[in-house]
Short mmCIF file of C-alpha atoms in Angstrom, two decimals:
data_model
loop_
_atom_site.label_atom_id
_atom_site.label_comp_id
_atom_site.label_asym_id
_atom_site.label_seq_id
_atom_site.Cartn_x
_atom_site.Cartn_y
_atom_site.Cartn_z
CA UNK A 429 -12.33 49.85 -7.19
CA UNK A 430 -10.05 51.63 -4.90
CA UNK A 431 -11.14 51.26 -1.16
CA UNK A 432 -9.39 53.15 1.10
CA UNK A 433 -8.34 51.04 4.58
CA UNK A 434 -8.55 52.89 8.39
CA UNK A 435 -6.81 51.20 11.32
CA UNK A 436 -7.84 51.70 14.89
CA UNK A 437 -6.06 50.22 17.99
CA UNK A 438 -3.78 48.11 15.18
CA UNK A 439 -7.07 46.47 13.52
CA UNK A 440 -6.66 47.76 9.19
CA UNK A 441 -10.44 47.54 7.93
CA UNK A 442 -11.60 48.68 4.77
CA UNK A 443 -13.84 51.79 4.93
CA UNK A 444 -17.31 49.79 4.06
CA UNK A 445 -16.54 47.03 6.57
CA UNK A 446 -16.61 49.41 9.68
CA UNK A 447 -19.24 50.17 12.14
CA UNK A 448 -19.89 53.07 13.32
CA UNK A 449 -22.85 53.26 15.67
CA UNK A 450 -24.27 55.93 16.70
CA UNK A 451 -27.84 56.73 19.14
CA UNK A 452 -27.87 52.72 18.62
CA UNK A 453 -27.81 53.05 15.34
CA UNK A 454 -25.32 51.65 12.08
CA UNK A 455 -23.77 54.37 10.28
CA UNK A 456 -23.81 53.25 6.70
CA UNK A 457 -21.12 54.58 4.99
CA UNK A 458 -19.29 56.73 7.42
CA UNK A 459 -17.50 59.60 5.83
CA UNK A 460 -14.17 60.46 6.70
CA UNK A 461 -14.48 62.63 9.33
CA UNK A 462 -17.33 60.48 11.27
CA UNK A 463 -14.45 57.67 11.10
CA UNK A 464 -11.39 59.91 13.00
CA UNK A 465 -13.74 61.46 15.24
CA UNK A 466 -14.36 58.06 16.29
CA UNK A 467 -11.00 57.25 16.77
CA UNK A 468 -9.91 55.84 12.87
CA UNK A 469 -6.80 56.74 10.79
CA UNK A 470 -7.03 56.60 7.39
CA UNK A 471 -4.20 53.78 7.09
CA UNK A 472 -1.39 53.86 4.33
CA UNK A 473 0.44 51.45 3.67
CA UNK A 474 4.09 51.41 4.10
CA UNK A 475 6.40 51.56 0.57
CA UNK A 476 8.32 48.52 -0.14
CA UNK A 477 11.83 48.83 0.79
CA UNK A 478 14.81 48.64 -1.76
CA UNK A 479 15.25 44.50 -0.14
CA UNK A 480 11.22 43.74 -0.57
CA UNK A 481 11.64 45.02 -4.59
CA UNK A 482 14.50 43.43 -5.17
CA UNK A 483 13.63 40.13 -3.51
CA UNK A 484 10.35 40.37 -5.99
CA UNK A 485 12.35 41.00 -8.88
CA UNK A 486 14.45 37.68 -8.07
CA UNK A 487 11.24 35.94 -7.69
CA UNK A 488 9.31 37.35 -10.86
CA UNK A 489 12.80 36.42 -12.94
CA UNK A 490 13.40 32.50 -11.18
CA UNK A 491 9.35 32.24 -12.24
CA UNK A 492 9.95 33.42 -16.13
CA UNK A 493 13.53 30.71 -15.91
CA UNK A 494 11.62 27.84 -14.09
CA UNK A 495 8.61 28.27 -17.32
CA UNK A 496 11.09 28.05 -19.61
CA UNK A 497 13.09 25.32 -18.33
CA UNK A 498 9.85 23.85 -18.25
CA UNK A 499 9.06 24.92 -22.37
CA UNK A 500 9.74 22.95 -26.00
CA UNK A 501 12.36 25.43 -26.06
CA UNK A 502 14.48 23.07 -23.75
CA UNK A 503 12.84 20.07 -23.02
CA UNK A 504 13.14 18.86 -26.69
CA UNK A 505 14.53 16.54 -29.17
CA UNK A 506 14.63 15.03 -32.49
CA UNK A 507 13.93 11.70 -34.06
CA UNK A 508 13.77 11.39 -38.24
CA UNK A 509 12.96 15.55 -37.59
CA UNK A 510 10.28 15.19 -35.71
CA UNK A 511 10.43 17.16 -32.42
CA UNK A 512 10.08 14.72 -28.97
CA UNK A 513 10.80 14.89 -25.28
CA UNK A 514 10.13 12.51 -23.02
CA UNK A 515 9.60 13.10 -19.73
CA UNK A 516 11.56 11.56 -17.08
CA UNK A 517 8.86 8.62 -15.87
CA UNK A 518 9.17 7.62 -19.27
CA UNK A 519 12.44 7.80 -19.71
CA UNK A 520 12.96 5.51 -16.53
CA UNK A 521 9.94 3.31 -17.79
CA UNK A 522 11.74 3.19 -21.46
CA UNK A 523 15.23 2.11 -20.00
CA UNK A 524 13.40 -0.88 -17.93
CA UNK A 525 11.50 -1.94 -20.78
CA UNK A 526 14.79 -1.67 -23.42
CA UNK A 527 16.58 -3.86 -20.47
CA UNK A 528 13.79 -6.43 -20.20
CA UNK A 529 13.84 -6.90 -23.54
CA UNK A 530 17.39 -7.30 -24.20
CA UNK A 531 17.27 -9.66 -21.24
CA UNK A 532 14.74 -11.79 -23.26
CA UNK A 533 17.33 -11.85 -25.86
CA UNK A 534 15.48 -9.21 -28.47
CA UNK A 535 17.52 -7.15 -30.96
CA UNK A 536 14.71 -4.38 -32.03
CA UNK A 537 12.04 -2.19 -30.42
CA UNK A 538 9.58 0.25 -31.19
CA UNK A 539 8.96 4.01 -29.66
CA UNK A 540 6.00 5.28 -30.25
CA UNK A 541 5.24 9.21 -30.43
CA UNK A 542 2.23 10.87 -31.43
CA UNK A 543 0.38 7.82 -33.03
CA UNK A 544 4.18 7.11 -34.98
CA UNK A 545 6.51 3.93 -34.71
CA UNK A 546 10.07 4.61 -34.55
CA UNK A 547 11.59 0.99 -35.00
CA UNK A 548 15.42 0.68 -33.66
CA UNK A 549 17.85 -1.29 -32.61
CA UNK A 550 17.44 -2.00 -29.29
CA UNK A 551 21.12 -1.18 -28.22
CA UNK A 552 20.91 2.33 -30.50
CA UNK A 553 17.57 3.06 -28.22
CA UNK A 554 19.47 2.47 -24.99
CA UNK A 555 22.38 4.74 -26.09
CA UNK A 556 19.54 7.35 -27.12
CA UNK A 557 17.69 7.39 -23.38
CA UNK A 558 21.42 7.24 -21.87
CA UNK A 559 22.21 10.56 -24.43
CA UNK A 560 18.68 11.84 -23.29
CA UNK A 561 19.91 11.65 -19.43
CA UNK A 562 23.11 13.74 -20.06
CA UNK A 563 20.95 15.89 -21.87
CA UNK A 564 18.33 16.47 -19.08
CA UNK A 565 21.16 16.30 -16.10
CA UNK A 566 23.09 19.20 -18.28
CA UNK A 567 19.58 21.25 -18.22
CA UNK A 568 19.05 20.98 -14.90
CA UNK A 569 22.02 22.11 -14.01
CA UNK A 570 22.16 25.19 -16.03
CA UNK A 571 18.36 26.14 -14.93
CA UNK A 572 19.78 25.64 -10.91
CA UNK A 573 22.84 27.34 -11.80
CA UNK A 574 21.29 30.61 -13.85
CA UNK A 575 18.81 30.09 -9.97
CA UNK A 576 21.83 30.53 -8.30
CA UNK A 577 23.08 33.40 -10.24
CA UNK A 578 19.73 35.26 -9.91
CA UNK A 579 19.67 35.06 -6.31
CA UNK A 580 22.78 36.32 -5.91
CA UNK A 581 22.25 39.33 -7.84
CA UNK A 582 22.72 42.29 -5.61
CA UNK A 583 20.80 45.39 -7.75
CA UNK A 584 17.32 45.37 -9.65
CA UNK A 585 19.00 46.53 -13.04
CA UNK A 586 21.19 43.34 -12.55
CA UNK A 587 17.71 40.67 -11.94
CA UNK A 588 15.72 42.47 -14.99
CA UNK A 589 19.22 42.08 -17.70
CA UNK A 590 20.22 38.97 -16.67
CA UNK A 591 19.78 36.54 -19.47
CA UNK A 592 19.06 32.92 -18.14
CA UNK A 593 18.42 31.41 -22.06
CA UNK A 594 22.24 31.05 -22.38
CA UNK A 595 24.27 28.21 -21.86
CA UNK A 596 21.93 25.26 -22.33
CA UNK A 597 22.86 22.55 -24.41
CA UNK A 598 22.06 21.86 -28.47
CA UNK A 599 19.53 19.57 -28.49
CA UNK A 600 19.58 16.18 -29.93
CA UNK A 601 19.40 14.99 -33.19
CA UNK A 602 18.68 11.14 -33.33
#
């Protein structure tokens, strides 16, 4: 539905939202001309300058680079195949359980992923979470880097070819 918007003494109201009275009573629907003969101007709005459209082209590209940072497509890895990621809670919570139980003098562990045991050795899981940081730490800094880039951009054409799927790491193959 397209309303059209009036502004009077700097107040913007759409057309159906303004009263017009008249021998003490509403005017429903005032046409055009009732509304500037009472002192309304059909209000349009201003066109976005060049900085507004570029600014929102920055912003619609960091939004389509902050989903995919956030996608399978990055956050990933693989044990026996079988595509993982943990997040980094569980990361943290897998490092201080690996350490308590080296602590207590135990040589194996278990991760569990979808309903599916993945025995190891609890020094080859350590090395795997401590791979799994570098991994995420190299991530994040592309994603803030190809952030960087983006805002720095200085044309539209620029924001809507650059390609921020480059430079991330292979994932890992465990």
């Amino acid at each position: 539905m397209n309303t059209n918007y009036y502004i009077k003494d700097g107040i913007i109201l759409p057309k159906n939202e303004i009263a017009i009275y008249r021998d003490g009573a509403r005017v429903f629907k005032p046409s055009h001309k009732t509304l500037v003969a009472n002192g309304w101007e059909l209000y349009v709005a201003p066109e976005p300058t060049d900085e507004q459209l570029l600014e929102s082209a920055k912003a619609r590209k960091i939004a389509d680079l902050e989903f995919f940072d956030k996608s399978d497509v990055v956050n990933g890895f693989y044990i026996s195949d079988m595509p993982v990621w943990l997040d980094k809670d569980t990361r943290v919570g897998l490092k201080l359980r690996f350490e308590a139980e080296l602590a207590q003098g135990k040589e194996e562990t278990t991760l569990w992923h979808e309903g599916m045991q993945f025995p190891l050795p609890l020094t080859s899981a350590m090395q795997m979470l401590y791979a799994l940081e570098l991994y995420a730490s190299a991530c994040y800094d592309n994603t803030a880097r190809h952030r960087a880039n983006i805002n720095a951009l200085t044309t539209i054409e620029e924001v809507e070819a650059y390609d921020f799927t480059t430079f991330y790491p292979d994932k890992l193959r465990f």
